Every structure is written in structure tokens, then in C-alpha cells.
Amino acid sequence: MEITNGIRTLYLSGKNQGRRFVSKKSVGVVRFWRSLNFAQRCYFSATCLFALWLYFDINSAAFELLMFSFVLVGVFKETWPKFMLVWNSLPGKAAILFVYAVIANFALASASGMVNDVTGVSASALPYSHNFALILMLPSWFFLTSTLLLFSAIILTPLYLLVLLLLKPIGIKRVWHPPEYRFVFTTAFVRYILTWGVFLKLIVIALQLGIVEPVADSDEGEVVTIDYAAGKLATEILRSEEGEVAALNKQASTAPVLEREPNNSSQQNAITKAQALANVTDTSKQDEVRQTIKQINADANELNNELDDVLRDAAEKSKSFRRMQRVALAHFIFEYEADARSRCAHTESSRVIELNDYEILQVTQNKDETNEIGFDYQVLACKSAAIGLGENK
């Protein structure tokens, strides 16, 4: 009974001490968490998720979406007040509108090219389809370009970090932040690392959306560069070893002269050692160099294979997305832009868009699998009661 009570007392005392230790640690964690603002908490959460992603090699789109969402929320939380400050000023508003006008102009030109690519005629003859193509392309253009512009400003963080380091000796610890803002330098550094990751992810998304085309045959140059570097490294190592052997041979060549001085035993031992080292081929170092070159080439091939897979997947998704846009535009042209009835003669199942008084664009459905968009477009002469058909009568 006494043993049981002793064990129980020991258990309760250990439990209480453990609770005190945990409570002290938890109080420290809570104080640290409460000292951070909303954006810093987002960065801290994203950093923890990034550490888990690296350590456990997590390959999950949902996990990456959660991690990058924390970064984006933190960045927008910090940059939105500054954006509104610029927007409320007249020069800032003019600059922002100018940037968006440039983006809209590029999107308008891209939409015109899409209409011409689908129909084979100028987009000016199909104003409604041109507007629909613009609607298809404008959201992705505005979203991605705005995000890239936002991150291009944040990528300039090293300059901000340099300014903080230069101003720290004179007592200025923060710039553009309120007095209660803590961990200014650490937050800027973590934000810089995380935004680079999000920036690279946005490049991949831009590739998948078709805004940025993958560079063709980019893998060959990378492989040649890595192999060339490995070859240069091996050449330099072998040259240094050959130089050492030549020096030993030169030192050993003086042996007959020095052999006339038998009293100098230290010189004689050095000569014997030099001759032995010069005559022995250091195959272990050569094998080590060859193994290093093979490992570098293997790692380079693996890296380039992964890069090829990413670029190939991005190219396929880009083609699929552009095909979807073309199909949607083709259906819009057939259903809404083209007319089922016209003064110009056309086949019964086709629809017509009048380009001018003498030409029409005939649109017919084509369900052949080789036709990607499912429609055929043909420019024909307008044969009406006044032109063509009337003359035949």
C-alpha cells in the first residue's frame, strides 16, 4: 500500500512539474504569437508549412495552395494600404491607370489575333466575337500581370534590407512601419524568400495558362553547360596532379648529384621518397575524379529530366487551355455572331457573316476529329438577287 501511494505521489508530482514546464513554454509561444501582426503570422505559418514540405517531401497541390495562400494573404495585407495611399494621390492614380491601359491594349491585340487565328479574317469584321475573346483573355492578363507587378516590387527587398542595415548604426530600426512593428529585418528576409517561391509558382501558372510560352530546346544548353563545367573541373584537377608529379620527377632527377654526399642522410631519404612518389601512379585520385564526374553528370541528367517534365507538362496544359479558348470562341461565333439567314446564298446548314457588300464568311460545323475547334470557315463571294444570282436569271 505504501509503495502504491509512493508511486502515485511521484506520478502526481511529475505531472504537475510537466504542466508547469509546458505552461511556461506555452506562455512564451503565446507571447511571441501575440507580438506578431496579421501579416507576420501568415509568414510564420507559411514558413512552418514550407519546412514540413521540405522535410517530408510532401507532393500535394492542396498543401502547396495552403502554403502559398498564407504568403499571398500576408503580402496583400501589407501592400494594400500602400497601394491605396498611392491610389489616393493624383500622380499615383495616373501611373496605375497607365499601367492597366497598357495591359488592356496588349490583351486587346491578343484577342484580335485569336479571332484572326480561328476565322482567318480580320477581327474588325466580327466586333462581338472580338469583345468575347477579350473577355476570355482579360481576367488572366489582369490577374497575373498585377500579381507579377506586385511581386516585382517585393523582389526589390534586398535594397530595403541594405537600407535597414545602413540605418541601424544611427538608431533607425524600421522604415515605413509603425513603432510597434517587431522583427523588421527578419520579417523582410523571410518575406523575400517566400515571395521568390510564389513568384516561381506564378511563372509555372503563366506557362500553364499560355501567357508565357515555354522556351524550345532549352534543355540542351543546360546539359552542355553542366557537362562542360564538370569537364573543366576534372581537367584542372588532373593538371594539378600532373604538376605535382612533374615537380617530384624534377626533384628526383637531382639524385645522382647528391648521391656523392653520403653523409647527408636526410637529403638521401628525401630523394628516395621523391623517386618512389614519382614512380607510383595515383590511381585512387583519378578514380575519385571519375566518380565525381559521373555523379555530377547523373545529377545533371536527373535535374534536366525533371525540368523537361515540367516544361512538357506546362506546354501541354498551355495548348489545352488555348484550345479551350478557341473552341469557346468558335461556338460563340457560330451561335451569336453568324446569321442563319442572309441576302447572300449559302448552304442550308451553314451560317453567314457579311464581310462587305461582295464577300461573306461562311461558317459550317465539322465534327471530324482532326478539326480541333469543330467548325470550318470559308470566304465566298456574295451571290444575291442583285449580284450573281440576278445576272444568271
Coordinates of C-alpha atoms in Angstrom, one line a residue:
M1 CA 0.0 0.0 0.0
E2 CA 2.8 2.4 0.9
I3 CA 4.6 1.5 -2.4
T4 CA 1.4 2.3 -4.3
N5 CA 1.0 5.6 -2.6
G6 CA 4.6 6.5 -3.2
I7 CA 4.2 5.7 -6.9
R8 CA 1.0 7.8 -7.1
T9 CA 2.7 10.7 -5.3
L10 CA 5.7 10.5 -7.6
Y11 CA 3.4 10.4 -10.7
L12 CA 1.3 13.4 -9.5
S13 CA 4.5 15.5 -8.7
G14 CA 5.9 14.7 -12.1
K15 CA 2.6 15.5 -13.8
N16 CA 2.5 18.9 -12.0
Q17 CA 6.0 19.7 -12.9
G18 CA 5.4 18.8 -16.5
R19 CA 2.3 21.1 -16.6
R20 CA 4.3 24.0 -15.2
F21 CA 7.0 23.4 -17.8
V22 CA 4.5 23.2 -20.6
S23 CA 2.6 26.2 -19.3
K24 CA 5.8 28.3 -19.2
K25 CA 6.7 27.2 -22.7
S26 CA 3.2 27.8 -24.0
V27 CA 3.2 31.3 -22.3
G28 CA 6.3 32.1 -24.3
V29 CA 4.8 30.8 -27.5
V30 CA 1.6 32.7 -26.9
R31 CA 3.5 35.9 -26.1
F32 CA 5.6 35.5 -29.3
W33 CA 2.4 34.9 -31.4
R34 CA 0.6 37.8 -29.9
S35 CA 3.6 40.1 -30.6
L36 CA 3.2 39.4 -34.3
N37 CA 0.8 41.3 -36.6
F38 CA -1.5 39.5 -39.0
A39 CA 0.9 39.5 -41.9
Q40 CA 3.8 38.2 -39.8
R41 CA 1.6 35.4 -38.5
C42 CA 0.8 34.5 -42.1
Y43 CA 4.6 34.4 -42.9
F44 CA 5.3 32.3 -39.8
S45 CA 2.6 29.8 -40.8
A46 CA 3.9 29.6 -44.3
T47 CA 7.5 29.1 -43.1
C48 CA 6.3 26.2 -40.9
L49 CA 4.5 24.6 -43.8
F50 CA 7.5 25.2 -46.0
A51 CA 9.7 23.4 -43.5
L52 CA 7.3 20.5 -43.4
W53 CA 7.2 20.5 -47.2
L54 CA 11.0 20.2 -47.4
Y55 CA 11.5 17.7 -44.6
F56 CA 8.7 15.3 -45.5
D57 CA 8.8 15.9 -49.3
I58 CA 5.1 16.5 -49.5
N59 CA 3.7 16.3 -53.1
S60 CA 0.2 17.7 -52.7
A61 CA -1.4 20.5 -54.6
A62 CA -3.7 21.3 -51.7
F63 CA -0.8 21.7 -49.4
E64 CA 1.1 24.0 -51.8
L65 CA -2.1 26.0 -52.2
L66 CA -2.4 26.5 -48.5
M67 CA 1.2 27.4 -48.1
F68 CA 1.2 30.0 -50.9
S69 CA -2.2 31.3 -49.8
F70 CA -0.6 32.3 -46.4
V71 CA 2.1 34.2 -48.3
L72 CA -0.3 35.9 -50.7
V73 CA -2.6 37.0 -47.8
G74 CA 0.3 38.4 -45.8
V75 CA 1.7 40.2 -48.8
F76 CA -1.6 41.7 -49.8
K77 CA -2.3 42.7 -46.2
E78 CA 1.0 44.7 -46.1
T79 CA 0.9 46.2 -49.6
W80 CA -2.8 47.1 -49.9
P81 CA -2.6 50.1 -47.6
K82 CA 0.4 51.4 -49.5
F83 CA -1.4 50.8 -52.8
M84 CA -4.4 52.8 -51.5
L85 CA -2.0 55.5 -50.4
V86 CA -0.7 55.7 -54.0
W87 CA -4.1 55.5 -55.5
N88 CA -5.5 58.4 -53.5
S89 CA -2.8 60.7 -54.9
L90 CA -3.3 62.1 -58.4
P91 CA 0.1 61.1 -59.9
G92 CA -0.2 57.6 -58.4
K93 CA -3.7 57.2 -59.8
A94 CA -2.4 58.3 -63.3
A95 CA 0.5 55.9 -63.1
I96 CA -1.7 52.9 -62.1
L97 CA -4.3 53.7 -64.8
F98 CA -1.5 54.0 -67.4
V99 CA -0.2 50.5 -66.4
Y100 CA -3.6 49.0 -66.7
A101 CA -4.2 50.7 -70.0
V102 CA -1.0 49.2 -71.4
I103 CA -2.2 45.7 -70.2
A104 CA -5.6 46.3 -71.7
N105 CA -4.0 47.2 -75.0
F106 CA -1.9 44.0 -75.1
A107 CA -5.0 42.0 -74.2
L108 CA -7.0 43.7 -77.0
A109 CA -4.3 42.8 -79.5
S110 CA -4.1 39.2 -78.3
A111 CA -7.9 38.9 -78.6
S112 CA -7.7 40.2 -82.2
G113 CA -5.1 37.7 -83.0
M114 CA -7.2 34.9 -81.6
V115 CA -10.2 35.9 -83.7
N116 CA -8.0 36.0 -86.8
D117 CA -6.4 32.7 -86.0
V118 CA -9.8 31.0 -85.6
T119 CA -11.7 32.5 -88.6
G120 CA -8.9 33.6 -91.0
V121 CA -10.3 37.1 -91.4
S122 CA -9.8 40.4 -89.6
A123 CA -11.3 40.9 -86.2
S124 CA -12.8 44.2 -87.3
A125 CA -15.4 42.2 -89.2
L126 CA -16.5 40.4 -86.0
P127 CA -16.9 43.0 -83.3
Y128 CA -18.9 40.9 -80.9
S129 CA -16.5 37.9 -81.2
H130 CA -13.6 40.3 -80.7
N131 CA -15.2 41.5 -77.4
F132 CA -15.8 37.9 -76.3
A133 CA -12.2 37.0 -77.0
L134 CA -11.2 40.0 -75.0
I135 CA -13.4 38.8 -72.1
L136 CA -11.8 35.4 -72.3
M137 CA -8.2 36.7 -72.1
L138 CA -8.5 39.9 -70.0
P139 CA -9.1 38.3 -66.5
S140 CA -6.0 36.1 -66.7
W141 CA -3.9 39.0 -68.1
F142 CA -5.0 41.4 -65.3
F143 CA -4.6 38.9 -62.5
L144 CA -1.2 37.6 -63.4
T145 CA 0.3 40.9 -64.5
S146 CA -1.0 42.6 -61.4
T147 CA 0.4 39.9 -59.2
L148 CA 3.8 39.9 -61.0
L149 CA 4.0 43.7 -60.7
L150 CA 3.3 43.3 -57.0
F151 CA 6.0 40.8 -56.6
S152 CA 8.4 42.7 -58.7
A153 CA 8.2 45.4 -56.1
I154 CA 8.7 43.0 -53.3
I155 CA 11.7 41.3 -55.0
L156 CA 13.5 44.7 -54.5
T157 CA 13.6 43.7 -50.8
P158 CA 17.4 43.3 -50.8
L159 CA 17.7 47.1 -51.3
Y160 CA 15.3 47.6 -48.4
L161 CA 17.4 45.2 -46.3
L162 CA 20.6 47.1 -47.2
V163 CA 18.9 50.4 -46.2
L164 CA 17.9 48.9 -42.8
L165 CA 21.5 47.7 -42.2
L166 CA 22.9 51.1 -43.1
L167 CA 20.4 52.9 -40.9
K168 CA 20.7 50.6 -37.9
P169 CA 24.0 52.1 -36.5
I170 CA 22.4 55.5 -36.2
G171 CA 19.4 54.2 -34.3
I172 CA 16.8 53.8 -37.1
K173 CA 15.4 50.3 -36.9
R174 CA 12.4 50.5 -39.1
V175 CA 11.3 52.3 -42.2
W176 CA 7.7 52.7 -43.4
H177 CA 6.5 50.7 -40.4
P178 CA 4.7 51.7 -37.1
P179 CA 6.7 51.8 -33.9
E180 CA 5.1 48.6 -32.6
Y181 CA 6.2 46.6 -35.6
R182 CA 8.7 43.9 -34.4
F183 CA 11.3 41.8 -36.2
V184 CA 11.6 44.2 -39.1
F185 CA 14.8 42.7 -40.7
T186 CA 13.8 39.1 -40.1
T187 CA 10.3 39.6 -41.5
A188 CA 11.7 41.3 -44.6
F189 CA 14.2 38.4 -45.1
V190 CA 11.5 35.7 -44.7
R191 CA 9.1 37.6 -47.0
Y192 CA 11.9 37.8 -49.6
I193 CA 12.5 34.0 -49.6
L194 CA 8.8 33.2 -49.6
T195 CA 7.9 35.6 -52.4
W196 CA 10.6 34.1 -54.6
G197 CA 8.9 30.7 -54.2
V198 CA 5.5 32.2 -55.0
F199 CA 7.0 34.1 -58.0
L200 CA 8.3 30.9 -59.5
K201 CA 4.9 29.2 -58.9
L202 CA 3.3 32.1 -60.8
I203 CA 5.7 31.6 -63.7
V204 CA 4.5 28.0 -63.9
I205 CA 0.9 29.1 -63.8
A206 CA 1.6 31.6 -66.5
L207 CA 3.1 28.8 -68.6
Q208 CA 0.0 26.6 -68.0
L209 CA -2.3 29.5 -69.0
G210 CA -0.4 30.1 -72.2
I211 CA 0.6 33.7 -71.3
V212 CA 4.3 32.7 -71.3
E213 CA 5.4 30.2 -73.9
P214 CA 8.0 27.5 -72.9
V215 CA 11.4 28.0 -74.5
A216 CA 12.0 25.3 -77.0
D217 CA 15.2 23.2 -76.8
S218 CA 16.2 24.8 -73.6
D219 CA 17.4 21.6 -72.1
E220 CA 20.4 21.1 -74.5
G221 CA 22.1 24.2 -73.5
E222 CA 21.7 23.4 -69.8
V223 CA 23.2 19.9 -70.2
V224 CA 26.1 21.1 -72.2
T225 CA 26.8 23.8 -69.7
I226 CA 26.9 21.4 -66.7
D227 CA 28.9 18.8 -68.6
Y228 CA 31.4 21.5 -69.7
A229 CA 31.8 22.7 -66.1
A230 CA 32.4 19.1 -64.9
G231 CA 34.9 18.5 -67.7
K232 CA 36.8 21.7 -66.8
L233 CA 36.8 20.7 -63.1
A234 CA 38.3 17.3 -63.9
T235 CA 40.9 18.9 -66.3
E236 CA 42.0 21.3 -63.6
I237 CA 42.3 18.5 -61.0
L238 CA 44.3 16.3 -63.4
R239 CA 46.6 19.2 -64.4
S240 CA 47.4 20.0 -60.8
E241 CA 48.2 16.3 -60.1
E242 CA 50.4 16.2 -63.2
G243 CA 52.2 19.3 -62.0
E244 CA 52.9 17.6 -58.6
V245 CA 54.3 14.5 -60.3
A246 CA 56.5 16.7 -62.6
A247 CA 57.9 18.5 -59.6
L248 CA 58.7 15.2 -57.9
N249 CA 60.4 14.0 -61.1
K250 CA 62.4 17.1 -61.2
Q251 CA 63.4 16.7 -57.6
A252 CA 64.3 13.1 -58.2
S253 CA 66.5 13.9 -61.2
T254 CA 69.0 15.6 -58.8
A255 CA 69.6 12.3 -57.1
P256 CA 72.8 11.3 -58.9
V257 CA 74.4 14.5 -58.0
L258 CA 73.5 14.3 -54.4
E259 CA 74.4 10.7 -54.1
R260 CA 78.1 11.8 -54.0
E261 CA 77.4 13.2 -50.5
P262 CA 76.7 10.1 -48.5
N263 CA 76.9 11.8 -45.1
N264 CA 73.7 13.8 -45.6
S265 CA 71.2 11.1 -44.7
S266 CA 68.2 13.4 -44.6
Q267 CA 68.7 14.5 -48.2
Q268 CA 69.1 10.9 -49.3
N269 CA 65.8 9.9 -47.6
A270 CA 64.0 12.8 -49.2
I271 CA 65.4 11.8 -52.6
T272 CA 64.3 8.2 -52.2
K273 CA 60.8 9.2 -51.1
A274 CA 60.5 11.6 -54.1
Q275 CA 61.5 8.9 -56.5
A276 CA 59.0 6.5 -55.0
L277 CA 56.2 9.0 -55.2
A278 CA 57.1 10.0 -58.8
N279 CA 57.0 6.4 -60.0
V280 CA 53.7 5.4 -58.3
T281 CA 50.6 6.3 -60.3
D282 CA 48.0 7.8 -58.1
T283 CA 45.0 5.8 -59.5
S284 CA 42.9 6.4 -56.4
K285 CA 42.7 10.1 -57.1
Q286 CA 41.9 9.6 -60.8
D287 CA 39.1 7.1 -59.9
E288 CA 37.8 9.6 -57.4
V289 CA 37.7 12.3 -60.1
R290 CA 36.0 10.0 -62.5
Q291 CA 33.4 9.1 -59.9
T292 CA 32.8 12.7 -59.1
I293 CA 32.3 13.5 -62.8
K294 CA 29.9 10.6 -63.2
Q295 CA 27.9 11.8 -60.1
I296 CA 27.7 15.3 -61.5
N297 CA 26.5 14.0 -64.9
A298 CA 24.0 11.8 -63.2
D299 CA 22.6 14.7 -61.1
A300 CA 22.6 16.9 -64.1
N301 CA 20.7 14.4 -66.2
E302 CA 18.2 13.9 -63.4
L303 CA 17.7 17.6 -62.9
N304 CA 17.3 18.1 -66.7
N305 CA 14.8 15.3 -66.9
E306 CA 12.7 16.9 -64.2
L307 CA 12.9 20.2 -65.9
D308 CA 11.9 18.6 -69.2
D309 CA 8.8 17.0 -67.5
V310 CA 7.8 20.4 -66.0
L311 CA 8.2 22.2 -69.3
R312 CA 6.4 19.4 -71.2
D313 CA 3.5 19.4 -68.8
A314 CA 3.3 23.2 -69.0
A315 CA 3.3 23.1 -72.8
E316 CA 0.6 20.5 -72.9
K317 CA -1.6 22.5 -70.4
S318 CA -0.9 25.7 -72.4
K319 CA -2.1 24.0 -75.6
S320 CA -5.1 22.6 -73.9
F321 CA -6.1 26.0 -72.4
R322 CA -5.6 27.8 -75.7
R323 CA -7.7 25.1 -77.5
M324 CA -10.5 25.6 -74.9
Q325 CA -10.4 29.3 -75.6
R326 CA -10.6 28.7 -79.4
V327 CA -13.4 26.3 -79.1
A328 CA -15.4 28.7 -76.9
L329 CA -14.8 31.5 -79.4
A330 CA -15.8 29.3 -82.3
H331 CA -19.1 28.3 -80.6
F332 CA -19.8 32.0 -79.9
I333 CA -19.2 33.0 -83.5
F334 CA -21.5 30.3 -84.8
E335 CA -24.3 30.7 -82.2
Y336 CA -24.3 34.5 -81.8
E337 CA -22.2 36.4 -84.4
A338 CA -23.1 34.5 -87.6
D339 CA -26.6 34.8 -89.2
A340 CA -28.7 31.8 -90.1
R341 CA -30.5 33.9 -92.8
S342 CA -28.8 36.2 -95.2
R343 CA -29.3 38.0 -98.6
C344 CA -26.3 36.1 -99.9
A345 CA -26.8 32.5 -101.0
H346 CA -25.2 29.8 -98.7
T347 CA -25.6 26.1 -97.9
E348 CA -28.6 25.1 -95.7
S349 CA -26.7 24.0 -92.6
S350 CA -24.2 26.9 -92.6
R351 CA -24.3 30.4 -91.2
V352 CA -23.0 33.6 -92.7
I353 CA -21.2 36.7 -91.6
E354 CA -21.2 39.5 -94.2
L355 CA -17.7 41.0 -94.5
N356 CA -18.7 43.6 -97.1
D357 CA -21.1 44.1 -100.0
Y358 CA -19.3 41.5 -102.1
E359 CA -17.9 38.9 -99.6
I360 CA -19.2 36.7 -96.9
L361 CA -17.7 34.4 -94.3
Q362 CA -19.5 31.0 -94.3
V363 CA -19.3 29.0 -91.1
T364 CA -20.1 25.3 -91.1
Q365 CA -19.9 22.7 -88.4
N366 CA -17.3 20.0 -88.9
K367 CA -17.4 17.1 -86.4
D368 CA -14.3 15.4 -87.8
E369 CA -11.8 14.5 -85.0
T370 CA -8.9 16.2 -86.9
N371 CA -10.7 19.5 -86.6
E372 CA -9.8 20.9 -83.2
I373 CA -12.5 23.6 -83.0
G374 CA -15.3 21.8 -84.8
F375 CA -16.0 24.5 -87.4
D376 CA -14.9 25.4 -90.9
Y377 CA -14.6 29.0 -92.2
Q378 CA -14.6 29.9 -95.8
V379 CA -14.6 33.3 -97.5
L380 CA -17.0 33.3 -100.5
A381 CA -18.4 35.8 -103.0
C382 CA -21.8 37.1 -102.2
K383 CA -24.4 35.8 -104.6
S384 CA -27.6 37.6 -104.1
A385 CA -30.6 38.7 -106.1
A386 CA -28.7 41.9 -107.1
I387 CA -25.3 40.3 -107.6
G388 CA -24.6 37.0 -109.2
L389 CA -28.0 35.3 -109.0
G390 CA -29.8 38.1 -110.6
E391 CA -27.4 38.2 -113.6
N392 CA -27.8 34.4 -114.1
K393 CA -31.6 35.0 -114.5

